[in-house]
């Protein structure tokens, strides 16, 4: 069956191991399957829900494209474009914001986490962000959306909004209701400094994450300094539940070399963390350093990156303009 894949990444800089293992690695294998039609979007409209420097944003848009390509997404097989270049995203988001219910949005935990204690001062965009995300997906009739576990709730909201639009206007199959593609194990990579906090671009501590542009030495240093507990390496799966930092590092190891948690536990059981950390650093260097080198190379080829975006925008525009025309008709414009 042909899967129509849509997913996005915010160009907010510092793309990290969590973005890679939670999302981009999955994008690459979906892109490699010729049966799939993939659209990968640099979601710059989402990025401005928190204040951005315009020059930095422009560079981050290119860096996100460079990261996609350096990670193995082939732009001749997939559509890569930036969200703001197709106006139908914003327009559909408005229409869907008249369909979505306040109560639904009030339940979104990511807004609560990101707005923190000062939610009165958060932008309205940060609050309504999941509606724009629903528009992004529904505009392209996406059947599957590969995301990290942190986006699961937003995807459920997207399904509810699409379903309500179909019901309200009495057109059963107008919006395709998409399925999430979330990896079963270790779909949420945690901070290297706190095993209970998500690895995040906006964490003030650079030591909390492995950036996809980190050098070998930076990777080794960050793993050396990664938080662990005073006990030796765990000897059973059950222990992982009470040991978040150990669990996170073992999860990263498992995701990177596609081995099971049991195998890793068996290999390192009772040993010092330093033995394990040495192997983990080596594994990370082997996987991430080639991507990091390629990103840096591509960043010097800005006209190539801009061409990928402009070709992608044209293709995305063709699909989205058909859908928005139908939306206008259904709504009564
Ligand atoms: N820690 C993570 N573990 C697994 N997956 C993750 N993703 C992000 N962080 C992790 C997945 O990466 C994709 C792109 O994310 P995004 O850039 O659109 O935004 P985000 O989820 O808000 O990323 P950050 O790092 O947490 O950014 P800030 O700090 O700006 O809020 C998504 O599929 C996401 O699930």
Short mmCIF file of C-alpha atoms and ligand atoms in Angstrom, two decimals:
data_model
loop_
_atom_site.label_atom_id
_atom_site.label_comp_id
_atom_site.label_asym_id
_atom_site.label_seq_id
_atom_site.Cartn_x
_atom_site.Cartn_y
_atom_site.Cartn_z
CA UNK A 1 0.00 0.00 0.00
CA UNK A 2 1.28 3.50 -0.83
CA UNK A 3 1.79 5.51 2.31
CA UNK A 4 1.56 9.28 2.10
CA UNK A 5 4.03 10.53 4.67
CA UNK A 6 4.11 14.05 6.10
CA UNK A 7 6.29 15.33 8.91
CA UNK A 8 7.96 18.53 9.96
CA UNK A 9 10.92 19.82 11.91
CA UNK A 10 11.20 23.32 13.34
CA UNK A 11 14.17 25.38 12.13
CA UNK A 12 15.04 26.50 15.63
CA UNK A 13 18.72 25.51 15.50
CA UNK A 14 20.65 22.89 17.48
CA UNK A 15 19.04 19.87 15.82
CA UNK A 16 19.99 17.05 18.14
CA UNK A 17 20.14 13.32 18.71
CA UNK A 18 16.50 13.31 19.94
CA UNK A 19 15.33 14.84 16.64
CA UNK A 20 17.46 12.29 14.79
CA UNK A 21 16.46 9.12 16.65
CA UNK A 22 12.85 10.23 17.30
CA UNK A 23 12.10 11.50 13.81
CA UNK A 24 14.75 11.98 11.10
CA UNK A 25 16.13 8.40 11.17
CA UNK A 26 12.58 7.21 10.55
CA UNK A 27 12.15 9.77 7.71
CA UNK A 28 15.19 8.26 5.99
CA UNK A 29 13.86 4.70 6.00
CA UNK A 30 10.44 5.88 4.81
CA UNK A 31 12.12 7.87 2.02
CA UNK A 32 14.07 4.77 0.98
CA UNK A 33 10.88 2.76 0.41
CA UNK A 34 9.83 3.47 -3.19
CA UNK A 35 6.21 2.68 -2.32
CA UNK A 36 5.99 5.79 -0.13
CA UNK A 37 5.31 9.38 -1.10
CA UNK A 38 7.11 11.55 1.42
CA UNK A 39 6.83 15.24 2.27
CA UNK A 40 9.26 16.68 4.81
CA UNK A 41 8.52 20.22 5.85
CA UNK A 42 10.74 22.80 7.53
CA UNK A 43 8.06 24.27 9.76
CA UNK A 44 9.18 27.88 9.97
CA UNK A 45 5.70 29.16 10.90
CA UNK A 46 5.88 26.96 13.99
CA UNK A 47 9.33 28.31 14.81
CA UNK A 48 8.06 31.87 15.25
CA UNK A 49 5.70 30.84 18.08
CA UNK A 50 8.70 31.84 20.18
CA UNK A 51 10.79 34.91 19.32
CA UNK A 52 13.36 34.35 16.55
CA UNK A 53 16.09 36.54 15.10
CA UNK A 54 15.22 36.79 11.39
CA UNK A 55 18.80 36.30 10.19
CA UNK A 56 19.32 33.30 12.44
CA UNK A 57 15.98 31.84 11.37
CA UNK A 58 16.96 32.10 7.70
CA UNK A 59 20.19 30.21 8.40
CA UNK A 60 18.38 27.63 10.50
CA UNK A 61 15.97 26.92 7.64
CA UNK A 62 18.93 26.05 5.41
CA UNK A 63 20.58 24.07 8.20
CA UNK A 64 17.43 21.96 8.63
CA UNK A 65 17.42 21.15 4.90
CA UNK A 66 21.15 20.34 5.12
CA UNK A 67 20.41 18.02 8.07
CA UNK A 68 17.68 16.19 6.15
CA UNK A 69 19.98 15.64 3.17
CA UNK A 70 23.06 14.82 5.27
CA UNK A 71 21.04 12.25 7.22
CA UNK A 72 20.12 10.46 3.99
CA UNK A 73 16.86 11.96 2.70
CA UNK A 74 17.04 12.08 -1.08
CA UNK A 75 15.44 15.32 -2.34
CA UNK A 76 14.73 13.73 -5.71
CA UNK A 77 12.50 11.16 -4.00
CA UNK A 78 10.82 13.34 -1.37
CA UNK A 79 9.34 16.81 -1.29
CA UNK A 80 11.36 19.07 1.02
CA UNK A 81 9.99 22.59 1.46
CA UNK A 82 9.42 25.32 4.00
CA UNK A 83 5.96 25.83 5.41
CA UNK A 84 5.73 29.62 4.96
CA UNK A 85 6.23 29.25 1.19
CA UNK A 86 2.79 27.62 0.84
CA UNK A 87 0.14 30.07 2.07
CA UNK A 88 -2.52 27.36 2.29
CA UNK A 89 -1.01 26.19 5.60
CA UNK A 90 -1.88 29.43 7.39
CA UNK A 91 -5.26 29.68 5.70
CA UNK A 92 -6.25 26.11 6.53
CA UNK A 93 -5.07 26.63 10.11
CA UNK A 94 -7.50 29.54 10.46
CA UNK A 95 -10.40 27.51 9.10
CA UNK A 96 -9.53 24.58 11.36
CA UNK A 97 -9.24 26.89 14.36
CA UNK A 98 -12.95 27.54 13.87
CA UNK A 99 -13.56 23.78 14.02
CA UNK A 100 -11.25 22.87 16.94
CA UNK A 101 -12.62 23.34 20.46
CA UNK A 102 -10.97 25.35 23.25
CA UNK A 103 -11.34 22.40 25.62
CA UNK A 104 -9.27 20.23 23.29
CA UNK A 105 -6.42 22.74 23.12
CA UNK A 106 -6.52 23.33 26.87
CA UNK A 107 -5.51 19.73 27.36
CA UNK A 108 -2.26 19.99 25.35
CA UNK A 109 0.60 19.26 27.72
CA UNK A 110 3.33 20.66 25.45
CA UNK A 111 1.84 24.16 25.71
CA UNK A 112 1.87 23.87 29.49
CA UNK A 113 5.50 22.69 29.44
CA UNK A 114 6.71 25.30 26.96
CA UNK A 115 4.74 28.24 28.37
CA UNK A 116 5.87 27.33 31.90
CA UNK A 117 4.66 29.41 34.82
CA UNK A 118 4.22 32.53 32.73
CA UNK A 119 1.54 31.34 30.37
CA UNK A 120 -0.15 34.75 30.23
CA UNK A 121 2.94 35.98 28.39
CA UNK A 122 3.18 33.06 25.93
CA UNK A 123 2.25 33.88 22.34
CA UNK A 124 -1.22 32.98 21.09
CA UNK A 125 0.63 31.10 18.33
CA UNK A 126 2.29 28.81 20.87
CA UNK A 127 -1.17 27.94 22.18
CA UNK A 128 -2.77 27.35 18.78
CA UNK A 129 0.32 25.65 17.27
CA UNK A 130 -1.31 22.17 17.21
CA UNK A 131 -4.04 23.52 14.89
CA UNK A 132 -1.40 24.67 12.41
CA UNK A 133 0.20 21.24 12.73
CA UNK A 134 -3.17 19.65 11.92
CA UNK A 135 -3.47 21.90 8.84
CA UNK A 136 0.03 20.90 7.67
CA UNK A 137 -0.87 17.23 7.76
CA UNK A 138 -4.49 17.34 6.56
CA UNK A 139 -3.72 19.54 3.53
CA UNK A 140 -1.67 16.75 1.95
CA UNK A 141 -4.01 13.82 2.72
CA UNK A 142 -1.14 12.27 4.70
CA UNK A 143 -1.88 8.72 5.79
CA UNK A 144 1.11 8.38 8.14
CA UNK A 145 3.01 10.87 10.28
CA UNK A 146 6.40 9.86 11.69
CA UNK A 147 7.01 11.81 14.90
CA UNK A 148 8.68 11.45 18.27
CA UNK A 149 6.60 10.36 21.22
CA UNK A 150 6.35 13.99 22.43
CA UNK A 151 4.10 14.81 19.43
CA UNK A 152 1.65 11.96 19.99
CA UNK A 153 -0.95 14.16 21.72
CA UNK A 154 -0.82 16.75 18.92
CA UNK A 155 -1.38 14.03 16.36
CA UNK A 156 -4.42 12.78 18.24
CA UNK A 157 -5.74 16.33 18.19
CA UNK A 158 -5.13 16.48 14.42
CA UNK A 159 -7.23 13.34 14.02
CA UNK A 160 -10.04 14.84 16.14
CA UNK A 161 -10.01 18.09 14.14
CA UNK A 162 -10.04 16.28 10.79
CA UNK A 163 -12.86 14.02 11.95
CA UNK A 164 -14.92 16.95 13.27
CA UNK A 165 -14.53 18.88 10.00
CA UNK A 166 -15.68 15.81 8.05
CA UNK A 167 -18.68 15.38 10.40
CA UNK A 168 -19.61 19.08 10.57
CA UNK A 169 -19.69 19.40 6.78
CA UNK A 170 -21.11 15.93 6.18
CA UNK A 171 -18.28 14.73 3.91
CA UNK A 172 -17.12 11.50 5.45
CA UNK A 173 -13.74 11.05 3.79
CA UNK A 174 -12.73 14.62 2.92
CA UNK A 175 -9.81 14.82 5.30
CA UNK A 176 -7.80 11.62 5.55
CA UNK A 177 -7.40 10.73 9.23
CA UNK A 178 -3.66 10.06 9.64
CA UNK A 179 -1.93 7.38 11.67
CA UNK A 180 1.08 8.20 13.83
CA UNK A 181 4.32 6.34 13.17
CA UNK A 182 6.07 6.32 16.53
CA UNK A 183 8.87 3.93 17.30
CA UNK A 184 7.88 1.45 19.97
CA UNK A 185 10.97 1.61 22.12
CA UNK A 186 12.86 4.72 23.12
CA UNK A 187 10.89 7.14 21.05
CA UNK A 188 11.69 9.90 23.56
CA UNK A 189 15.37 10.71 24.07
CA UNK A 190 16.04 12.45 27.35
CA UNK A 191 18.52 15.14 28.40
CA UNK A 192 22.07 13.95 29.16
CA UNK A 193 21.87 16.02 32.34
CA UNK A 194 18.46 14.90 33.59
CA UNK A 195 16.92 11.57 32.61
CA UNK A 196 13.42 12.89 33.35
CA UNK A 197 13.61 15.87 30.97
CA UNK A 198 13.29 15.63 27.18
CA UNK A 199 16.44 16.31 25.15
CA UNK A 200 15.61 19.69 23.66
CA UNK A 201 17.04 22.36 21.36
CA UNK A 202 16.10 25.11 23.77
CA UNK A 203 17.81 23.64 26.85
CA UNK A 204 20.28 26.30 28.02
CA UNK A 205 22.92 23.65 28.69
CA UNK A 206 24.65 22.47 25.52
CA UNK A 207 25.90 19.49 27.56
CA UNK A 208 22.28 18.26 27.80
CA UNK A 209 22.21 17.22 24.14
CA UNK A 210 24.30 15.82 21.29
CA UNK A 211 23.89 18.29 18.44
CA UNK A 212 23.99 16.84 14.96
CA UNK A 213 26.78 19.33 14.18
CA UNK A 214 28.95 18.33 17.17
CA UNK A 215 32.54 17.33 16.52
CA UNK A 216 34.00 13.97 17.63
CA UNK A 217 35.60 15.60 20.67
CA UNK A 218 32.39 17.33 21.69
CA UNK A 219 30.48 14.04 21.46
CA UNK A 220 33.07 12.18 23.56
CA UNK A 221 33.16 14.96 26.13
CA UNK A 222 29.36 15.15 26.43
CA UNK A 223 29.04 11.41 26.98
CA UNK A 224 31.85 11.48 29.53
CA UNK A 225 29.97 14.21 31.42
CA UNK A 226 26.50 12.65 30.98
CA UNK A 227 24.72 12.13 34.30
CA UNK A 228 24.57 8.58 35.65
CA UNK A 229 23.77 7.14 39.08
CA UNK A 230 26.28 5.72 41.59
CA UNK A 231 25.31 2.07 40.96
CA UNK A 232 27.06 -0.21 38.44
CA UNK A 233 25.39 -0.86 35.06
CA UNK A 234 21.91 -2.43 35.41
CA UNK A 235 21.51 -6.18 35.18
CA UNK A 236 17.80 -6.39 34.38
CA UNK A 237 15.16 -4.58 32.33
CA UNK A 238 13.15 -3.90 35.50
CA UNK A 239 16.00 -1.81 36.94
CA UNK A 240 15.65 0.62 34.03
CA UNK A 241 12.29 1.83 35.35
CA UNK A 242 13.93 3.30 38.45
CA UNK A 243 17.13 4.51 36.81
CA UNK A 244 16.20 7.19 34.23
CA UNK A 245 19.73 8.24 33.23
CA UNK A 246 20.95 4.65 32.75
CA UNK A 247 17.76 3.86 30.90
CA UNK A 248 18.23 6.83 28.55
CA UNK A 249 21.86 6.02 27.70
CA UNK A 250 21.07 2.34 27.12
CA UNK A 251 18.09 3.39 24.99
CA UNK A 252 20.31 5.64 22.86
CA UNK A 253 22.78 2.77 22.40
CA UNK A 254 19.97 0.42 21.40
CA UNK A 255 18.42 2.88 18.90
CA UNK A 256 21.78 3.63 17.30
CA UNK A 257 22.89 0.08 16.63
CA UNK A 258 19.44 -1.52 16.40
CA UNK A 259 20.20 -3.99 19.19
CA UNK A 260 17.73 -4.97 21.91
CA UNK A 261 17.92 -3.55 25.43
CA UNK A 262 18.36 -7.11 26.76
CA UNK A 263 21.50 -7.61 24.65
CA UNK A 264 23.05 -4.39 25.91
CA UNK A 265 22.14 -5.12 29.54
CA UNK A 266 23.63 -8.60 29.22
CA UNK A 267 26.86 -7.25 27.74
CA UNK A 268 27.46 -4.52 30.36
CA UNK A 269 25.70 -5.96 33.43
CA UNK A 270 27.48 -5.03 36.68
CA UNK A 271 30.30 -3.16 34.86
CA UNK A 272 31.33 0.45 35.44
CA UNK A 273 29.56 3.12 33.45
CA UNK A 274 32.93 4.20 32.03
CA UNK A 275 33.27 1.00 29.94
CA UNK A 276 29.78 1.45 28.56
CA UNK A 277 30.29 5.18 27.96
CA UNK A 278 33.45 4.50 25.92
CA UNK A 279 31.53 2.19 23.59
CA UNK A 280 28.56 4.53 23.43
CA UNK A 281 30.83 7.48 22.47
CA UNK A 282 32.43 5.41 19.73
CA UNK A 283 29.03 4.37 18.40
CA UNK A 284 27.82 7.97 18.43
CA UNK A 285 30.95 9.20 16.69
CA UNK A 286 30.54 6.50 14.01
CA UNK A 287 26.90 7.45 13.36
CA UNK A 288 26.81 11.19 13.98
CA UNK A 289 30.21 12.45 12.83
CA UNK A 290 29.62 11.64 9.10
CA UNK A 291 26.28 13.49 9.32
CA UNK A 292 27.92 16.42 11.08
CA UNK A 293 30.66 16.64 8.42
CA UNK A 294 28.12 16.49 5.61
CA UNK A 295 25.93 19.21 7.18
CA UNK A 296 28.95 21.50 7.37
CA UNK A 297 29.81 20.78 3.73
CA UNK A 298 26.25 21.43 2.55
CA UNK A 299 26.03 24.69 4.48
CA UNK A 300 28.64 26.05 2.09
CA UNK A 301 26.35 25.21 -0.81
CA UNK A 302 23.51 27.57 0.00
CA UNK A 303 22.26 27.85 -3.60
CA UNK A 304 21.85 24.03 -3.72
CA UNK A 305 19.86 24.12 -0.47
CA UNK A 306 17.71 27.01 -1.75
CA UNK A 307 17.05 25.09 -4.96
CA UNK A 308 15.83 22.05 -2.99
CA UNK A 309 13.42 24.33 -1.11
CA UNK A 310 12.18 26.09 -4.19
CA UNK A 311 11.58 22.84 -6.13
CA UNK A 312 9.86 21.36 -3.07
CA UNK A 313 7.68 24.44 -2.56
CA UNK A 314 6.46 24.28 -6.13
CA UNK A 315 5.44 20.63 -5.76
CA UNK A 316 3.84 21.21 -2.35
CA UNK A 317 1.98 24.24 -3.70
CA UNK A 318 0.47 22.14 -6.51
CA UNK A 319 -0.97 19.65 -4.02
CA UNK A 320 -2.07 22.19 -1.40
CA UNK A 321 -3.77 24.56 -3.86
CA UNK A 322 -6.09 21.75 -5.04
CA UNK A 323 -7.06 20.91 -1.48
CA UNK A 324 -7.64 24.51 -0.36
CA UNK A 325 -9.92 25.10 -3.37
CA UNK A 326 -12.07 22.18 -2.21
CA UNK A 327 -12.01 23.47 1.37
CA UNK A 328 -13.30 26.88 0.17
CA UNK A 329 -16.15 25.21 -1.64
CA UNK A 330 -17.10 23.01 1.31
CA UNK A 331 -17.04 25.91 3.79
CA UNK A 332 -19.10 28.15 1.46
CA UNK A 333 -16.59 30.82 0.43
N1 LIG B 1 13.95 14.38 22.81
C1 LIG B 1 13.32 13.88 21.76
N2 LIG B 1 13.19 12.54 21.62
C2 LIG B 1 12.56 12.02 20.53
N3 LIG B 1 12.04 12.76 19.53
C3 LIG B 1 12.16 14.10 19.63
N4 LIG B 1 11.77 15.11 18.83
C4 LIG B 1 12.14 16.28 19.39
N5 LIG B 1 12.75 16.07 20.54
C5 LIG B 1 12.80 14.73 20.74
C6 LIG B 1 11.08 14.89 17.55
O1 LIG B 1 11.77 15.63 16.55
C7 LIG B 1 10.83 16.09 15.59
C8 LIG B 1 11.08 17.52 15.31
O2 LIG B 1 10.85 18.27 16.49
P1 LIG B 1 10.66 19.82 16.38
O3 LIG B 1 11.90 20.45 15.95
O4 LIG B 1 9.53 20.12 15.49
O5 LIG B 1 10.23 20.36 17.77
P2 LIG B 1 10.30 19.92 19.24
O6 LIG B 1 9.66 18.60 19.44
O7 LIG B 1 9.68 21.04 20.00
O8 LIG B 1 11.86 19.82 19.49
P3 LIG B 1 12.64 20.33 20.72
O9 LIG B 1 14.03 19.92 20.62
O10 LIG B 1 11.94 19.98 21.98
O11 LIG B 1 12.63 21.89 20.51
P4 LIG B 1 12.39 23.03 21.53
O12 LIG B 1 13.47 22.95 22.55
O13 LIG B 1 12.48 24.25 20.68
O14 LIG B 1 11.04 22.82 22.10
C9 LIG B 1 9.44 15.81 16.13
O15 LIG B 1 8.89 14.67 15.47
C10 LIG B 1 9.68 15.50 17.58
O16 LIG B 1 8.75 14.54 18.04
#
